[in-house]
C-alpha positions as semicolon CSV with decimal commas, in nm:
position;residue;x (nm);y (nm);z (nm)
1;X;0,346;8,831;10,097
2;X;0,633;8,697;10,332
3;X;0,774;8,328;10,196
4;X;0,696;8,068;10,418
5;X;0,769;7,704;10,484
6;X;0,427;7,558;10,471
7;X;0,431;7,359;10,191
8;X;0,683;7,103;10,073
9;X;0,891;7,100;9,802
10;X;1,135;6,774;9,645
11;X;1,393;6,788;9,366
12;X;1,116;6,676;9,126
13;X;0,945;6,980;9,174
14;X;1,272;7,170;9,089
15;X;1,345;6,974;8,801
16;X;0,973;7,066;8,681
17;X;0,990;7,419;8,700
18;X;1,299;7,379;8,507
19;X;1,152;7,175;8,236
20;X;0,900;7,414;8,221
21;X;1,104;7,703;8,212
22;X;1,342;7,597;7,951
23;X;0,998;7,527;7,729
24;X;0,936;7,872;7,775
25;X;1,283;8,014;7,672
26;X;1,221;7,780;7,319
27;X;0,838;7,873;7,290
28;X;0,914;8,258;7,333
29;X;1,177;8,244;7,091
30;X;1,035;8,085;6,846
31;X;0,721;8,352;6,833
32;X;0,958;8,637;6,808
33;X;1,213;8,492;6,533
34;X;0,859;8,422;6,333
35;X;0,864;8,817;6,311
36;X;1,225;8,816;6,139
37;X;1,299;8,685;5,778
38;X;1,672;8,680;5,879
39;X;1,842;8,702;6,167
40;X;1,812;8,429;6,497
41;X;1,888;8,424;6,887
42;X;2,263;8,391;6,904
43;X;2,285;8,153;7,202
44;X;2,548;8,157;7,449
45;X;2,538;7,845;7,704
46;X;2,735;7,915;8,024
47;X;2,846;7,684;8,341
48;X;2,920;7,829;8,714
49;X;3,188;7,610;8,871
50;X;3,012;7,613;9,242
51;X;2,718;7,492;9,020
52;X;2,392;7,622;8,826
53;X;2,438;7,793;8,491
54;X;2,219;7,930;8,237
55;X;2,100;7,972;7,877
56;X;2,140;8,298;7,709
57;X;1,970;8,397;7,395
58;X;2,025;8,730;7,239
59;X;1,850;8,865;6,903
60;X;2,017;9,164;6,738
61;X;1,988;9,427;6,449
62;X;1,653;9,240;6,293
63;X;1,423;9,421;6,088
64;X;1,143;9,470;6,373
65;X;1,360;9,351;6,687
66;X;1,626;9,607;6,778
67;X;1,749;9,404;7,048
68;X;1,569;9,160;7,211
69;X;1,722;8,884;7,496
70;X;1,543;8,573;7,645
71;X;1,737;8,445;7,891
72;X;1,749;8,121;8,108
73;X;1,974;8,088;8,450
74;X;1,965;7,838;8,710
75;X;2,176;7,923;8,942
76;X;2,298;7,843;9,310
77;X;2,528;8,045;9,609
78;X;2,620;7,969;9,960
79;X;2,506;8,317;10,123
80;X;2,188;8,547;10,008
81;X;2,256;8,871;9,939
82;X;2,120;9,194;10,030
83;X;1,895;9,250;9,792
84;X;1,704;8,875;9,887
85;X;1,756;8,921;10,232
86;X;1,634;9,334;10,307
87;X;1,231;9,167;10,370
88;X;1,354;8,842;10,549
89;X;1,653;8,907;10,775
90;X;1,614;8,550;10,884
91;X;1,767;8,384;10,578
92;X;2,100;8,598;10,562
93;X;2,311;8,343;10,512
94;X;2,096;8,080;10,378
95;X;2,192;7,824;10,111
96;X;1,978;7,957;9,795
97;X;1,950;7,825;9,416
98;X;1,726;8,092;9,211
99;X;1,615;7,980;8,847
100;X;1,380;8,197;8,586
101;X;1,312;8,319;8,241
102;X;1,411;8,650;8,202
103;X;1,344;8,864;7,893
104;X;1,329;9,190;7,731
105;X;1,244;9,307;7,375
106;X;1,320;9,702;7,211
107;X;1,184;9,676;6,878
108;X;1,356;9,914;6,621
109;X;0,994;10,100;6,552
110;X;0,899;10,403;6,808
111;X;0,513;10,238;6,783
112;X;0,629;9,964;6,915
113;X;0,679;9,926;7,260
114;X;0,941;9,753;7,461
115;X;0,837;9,493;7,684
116;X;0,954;9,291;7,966
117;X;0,833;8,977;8,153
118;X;0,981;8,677;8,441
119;X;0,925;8,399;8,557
120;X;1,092;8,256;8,851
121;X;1,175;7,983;9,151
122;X;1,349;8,045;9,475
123;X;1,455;7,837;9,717
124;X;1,674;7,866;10,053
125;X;1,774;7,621;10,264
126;X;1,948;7,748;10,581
127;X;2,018;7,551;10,912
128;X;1,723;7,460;11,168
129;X;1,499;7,566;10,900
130;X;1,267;7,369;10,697
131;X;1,351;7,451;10,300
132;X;1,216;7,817;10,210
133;X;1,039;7,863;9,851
134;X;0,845;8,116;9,656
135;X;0,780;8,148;9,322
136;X;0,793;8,537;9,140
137;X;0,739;8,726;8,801
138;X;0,523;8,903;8,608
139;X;0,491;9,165;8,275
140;X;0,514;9,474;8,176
141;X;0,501;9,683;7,874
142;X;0,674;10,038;7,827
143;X;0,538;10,193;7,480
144;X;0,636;10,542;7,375
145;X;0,364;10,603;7,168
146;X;0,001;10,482;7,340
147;X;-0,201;10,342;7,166
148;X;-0,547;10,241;7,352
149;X;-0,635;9,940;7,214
150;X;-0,317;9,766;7,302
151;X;-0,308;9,882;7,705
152;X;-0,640;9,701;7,700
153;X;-0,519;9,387;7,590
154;X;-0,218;9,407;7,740
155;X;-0,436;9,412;8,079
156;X;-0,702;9,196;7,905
157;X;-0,465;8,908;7,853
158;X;-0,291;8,964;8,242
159;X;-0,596;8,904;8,427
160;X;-0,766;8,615;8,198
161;X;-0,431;8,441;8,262
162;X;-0,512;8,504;8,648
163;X;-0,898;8,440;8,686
164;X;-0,839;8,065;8,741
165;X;-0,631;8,158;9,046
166;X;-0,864;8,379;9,232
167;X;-1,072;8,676;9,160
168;X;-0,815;8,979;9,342
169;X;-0,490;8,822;9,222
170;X;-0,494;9,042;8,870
171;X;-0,544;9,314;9,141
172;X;-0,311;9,296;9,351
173;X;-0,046;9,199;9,122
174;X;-0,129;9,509;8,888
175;X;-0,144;9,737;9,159
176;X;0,214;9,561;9,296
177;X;0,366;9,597;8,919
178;X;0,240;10,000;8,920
179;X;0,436;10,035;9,270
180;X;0,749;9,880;9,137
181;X;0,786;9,975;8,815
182;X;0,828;10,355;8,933
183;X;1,106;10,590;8,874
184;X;1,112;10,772;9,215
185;X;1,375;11,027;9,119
186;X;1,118;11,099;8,786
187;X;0,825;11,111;8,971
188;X;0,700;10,877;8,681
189;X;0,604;10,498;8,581
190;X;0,835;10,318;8,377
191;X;0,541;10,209;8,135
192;X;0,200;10,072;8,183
193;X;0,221;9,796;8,391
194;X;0,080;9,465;8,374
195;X;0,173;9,202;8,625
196;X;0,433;9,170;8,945
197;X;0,414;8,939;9,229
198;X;0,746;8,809;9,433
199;X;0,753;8,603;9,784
200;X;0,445;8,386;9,618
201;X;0,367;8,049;9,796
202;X;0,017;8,071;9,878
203;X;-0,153;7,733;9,915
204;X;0,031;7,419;9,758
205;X;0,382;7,412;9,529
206;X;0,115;7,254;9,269
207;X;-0,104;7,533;9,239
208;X;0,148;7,816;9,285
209;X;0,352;7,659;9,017
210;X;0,054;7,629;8,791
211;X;-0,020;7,998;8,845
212;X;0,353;8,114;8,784
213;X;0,305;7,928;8,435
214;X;-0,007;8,078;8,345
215;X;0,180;8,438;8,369
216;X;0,482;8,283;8,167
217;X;0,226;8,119;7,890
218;X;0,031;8,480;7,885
219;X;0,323;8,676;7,792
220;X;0,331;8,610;7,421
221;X;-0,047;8,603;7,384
222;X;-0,010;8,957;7,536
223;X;0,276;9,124;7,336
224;X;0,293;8,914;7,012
225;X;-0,056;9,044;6,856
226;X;0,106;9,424;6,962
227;X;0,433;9,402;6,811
228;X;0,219;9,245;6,474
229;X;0,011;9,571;6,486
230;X;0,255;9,848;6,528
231;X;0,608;9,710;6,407
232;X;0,546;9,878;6,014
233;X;0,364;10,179;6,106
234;X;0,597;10,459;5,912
235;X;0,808;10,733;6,186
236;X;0,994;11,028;6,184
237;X;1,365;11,121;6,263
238;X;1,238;11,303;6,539
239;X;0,984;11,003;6,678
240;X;1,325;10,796;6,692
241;X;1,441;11,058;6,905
242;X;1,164;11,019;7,115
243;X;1,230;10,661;7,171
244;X;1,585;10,689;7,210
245;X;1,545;10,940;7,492
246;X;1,266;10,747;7,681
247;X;1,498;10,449;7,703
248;X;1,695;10,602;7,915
249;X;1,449;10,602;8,168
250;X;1,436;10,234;8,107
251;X;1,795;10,185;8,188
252;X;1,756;10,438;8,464
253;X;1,533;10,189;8,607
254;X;1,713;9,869;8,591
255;X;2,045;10,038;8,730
256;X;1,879;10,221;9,005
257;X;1,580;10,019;9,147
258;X;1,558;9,682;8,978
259;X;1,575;9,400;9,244
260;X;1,690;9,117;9,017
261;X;1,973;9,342;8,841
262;X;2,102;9,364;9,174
263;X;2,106;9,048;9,261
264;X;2,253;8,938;8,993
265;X;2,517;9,196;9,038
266;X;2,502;9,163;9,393
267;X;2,506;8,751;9,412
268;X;2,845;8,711;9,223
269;X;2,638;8,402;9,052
270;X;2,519;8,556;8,806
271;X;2,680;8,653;8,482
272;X;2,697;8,990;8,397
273;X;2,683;8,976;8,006
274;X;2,346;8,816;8,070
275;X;2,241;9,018;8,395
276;X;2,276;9,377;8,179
277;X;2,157;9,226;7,858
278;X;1,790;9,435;7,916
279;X;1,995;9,725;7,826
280;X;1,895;9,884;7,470
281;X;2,171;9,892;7,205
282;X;2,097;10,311;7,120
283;X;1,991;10,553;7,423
284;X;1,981;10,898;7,441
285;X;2,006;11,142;7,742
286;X;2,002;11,548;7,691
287;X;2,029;11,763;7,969
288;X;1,643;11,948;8,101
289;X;1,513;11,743;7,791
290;X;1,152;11,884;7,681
291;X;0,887;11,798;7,488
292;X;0,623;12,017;7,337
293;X;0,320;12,076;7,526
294;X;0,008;11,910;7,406
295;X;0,213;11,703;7,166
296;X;0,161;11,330;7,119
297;X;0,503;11,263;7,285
298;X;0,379;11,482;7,613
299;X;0,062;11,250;7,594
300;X;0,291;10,986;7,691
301;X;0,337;11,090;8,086
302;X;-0,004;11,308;8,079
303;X;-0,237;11,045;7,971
304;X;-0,066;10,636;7,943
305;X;0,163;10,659;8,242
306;X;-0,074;10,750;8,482
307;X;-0,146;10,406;8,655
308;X;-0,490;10,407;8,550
309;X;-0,740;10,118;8,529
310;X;-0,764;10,005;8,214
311;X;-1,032;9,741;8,217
């Protein structure tokens, strides 16, 4: 959907998606520390001197997260970049403050997949033009091991969280997250989906805002109960070489086609600890890596990435 200027928006609405978001960050947290007897989000609070800033929280070296970051930025630049501006050549240059929750978990276990989910506000306010908002986000879960039952809820969860909104938005925005979350040069999906929407403003700030919370609250009711299931199950050597090799085509992704890497990169107001902290700590690449046919590793691409329905 293009952005639009039909509906208003004030500085109390900003300041409400903030509160929200900042909620989130603390709620989010708190469910994922409940999964570690000893180690906590080191957090890391940063200022921009043209203005914004953020809230980074990074988890490390736990005994189910691997590395996990749940970050907050609000941040604020006089001219969009590229990577906002490719779909709407008529804000170039536009005034623009962007603020979200941004996160991404890599559990040490193979079983347990890596997952990723944002929540976000945009707004641009350019000459002769009334202000320009749309809300964006979504989930999506990479495992390197399928297991059935938790695609299901995965997608379960995503469009419950959606029905109050409208009865195609789970599919659209599941079809939208299969599209993006594609490796081009693989020929492959990064994982197995979930949610993506971005340019979002349809009908009032109230109920668009409401919706982009329902996605943020869904996200721990949708991974949590996964990570409890899988996070103990005992793997080999040669599993964790599995996982360490499929990350790379998670980093692949983020590097090469992820729009809000790049515009944090590409922006100059974002900070780039935080911007590249969805990187995992341990990756693997071997050149013409192969796995053995039939095997539960080659069930991976044959069978879970496959962009299949799976409700």
């Amino acid at each position: 959907m293009s952005a639009s200027s039909s509906a208003s928006i004030t500085l109390q609405d900003i300041e409400a998606v903030k509160t929200y978001l900042l909620s989130l960050q603390d709620s989010i947290c708190s469910s994922l520390e409940g999964f570690e007897p000893e180690v906590r989000f080191h957090e890391d609070t940063w200022d921009r001197p043209l203005g914004g800033g953020g809230r980074t929280r990074v988890i490390a070296n736990g005994k189910v997260i691997e590395k996990g970051g749940v970050n907050f930025s609000h941040v604020k630049g006089e001219n969009l970049p590229a990577s906002a501006t490719a779909d709407r050549p008529e804000l170039a240059g536009g005034r623009f403050e962007a603020l979200g929750v941004s996160l991404v978990i890599h559990p040490n276990n193979p079983f347990a997949a890596t997952s990723h989910a944002n929540v976000r506000l945009f707004v641009v306010n350019k000459e002769g033009m009334d202000p320009v908002w749309w809300f964006g986000g979504g989930f999506d879960l990479t495992p390197y091991y399928g297991f059935d039952e938790d695609c299901i809820h995965w997608h379960q969860t995503a469009k419950d969280a959606l029905q109050p909104f409208g009865d195609d938005l789970y599919g659209r925005f599941k079809h939208w997250c299969d599209e993006y979350f594609y490796l081009k040069h693989r020929g492959e999906p990064r994982g197995i989906g979930g949610l993506f929407f971005d340019d979002f403003n349809e009908g009032s700030f109230e109920h668009c805002f409401a919706m982009m919370r329902a996605v943020g609250d869904a996200y721990s009711n949708a991974y949590m109960p996964i990570l409890e299931r899988r996070k103990d199950l005992p793997f080999t050597a040669q599993q964790r070489d599995f996982q360490l090799h499929r990350r790379g085509r998670y980093v692949e992704f983020n590097l090469v086609f992820d729009r809000g890497t790049h515009f944090g990169l590409q922006s100059g107001v974002g900070r780039t600890e935080s911007i590249l902290m969805s990187l995992p700590p341990e990756v693997r690449w071997t050149y013409d890596y192969q796995v053995e046919p039939h095997s539960e590793e080659a069930k991976l691409t044959e069978y879970y990435l496959t962009s299949k329905d799976w409700l």
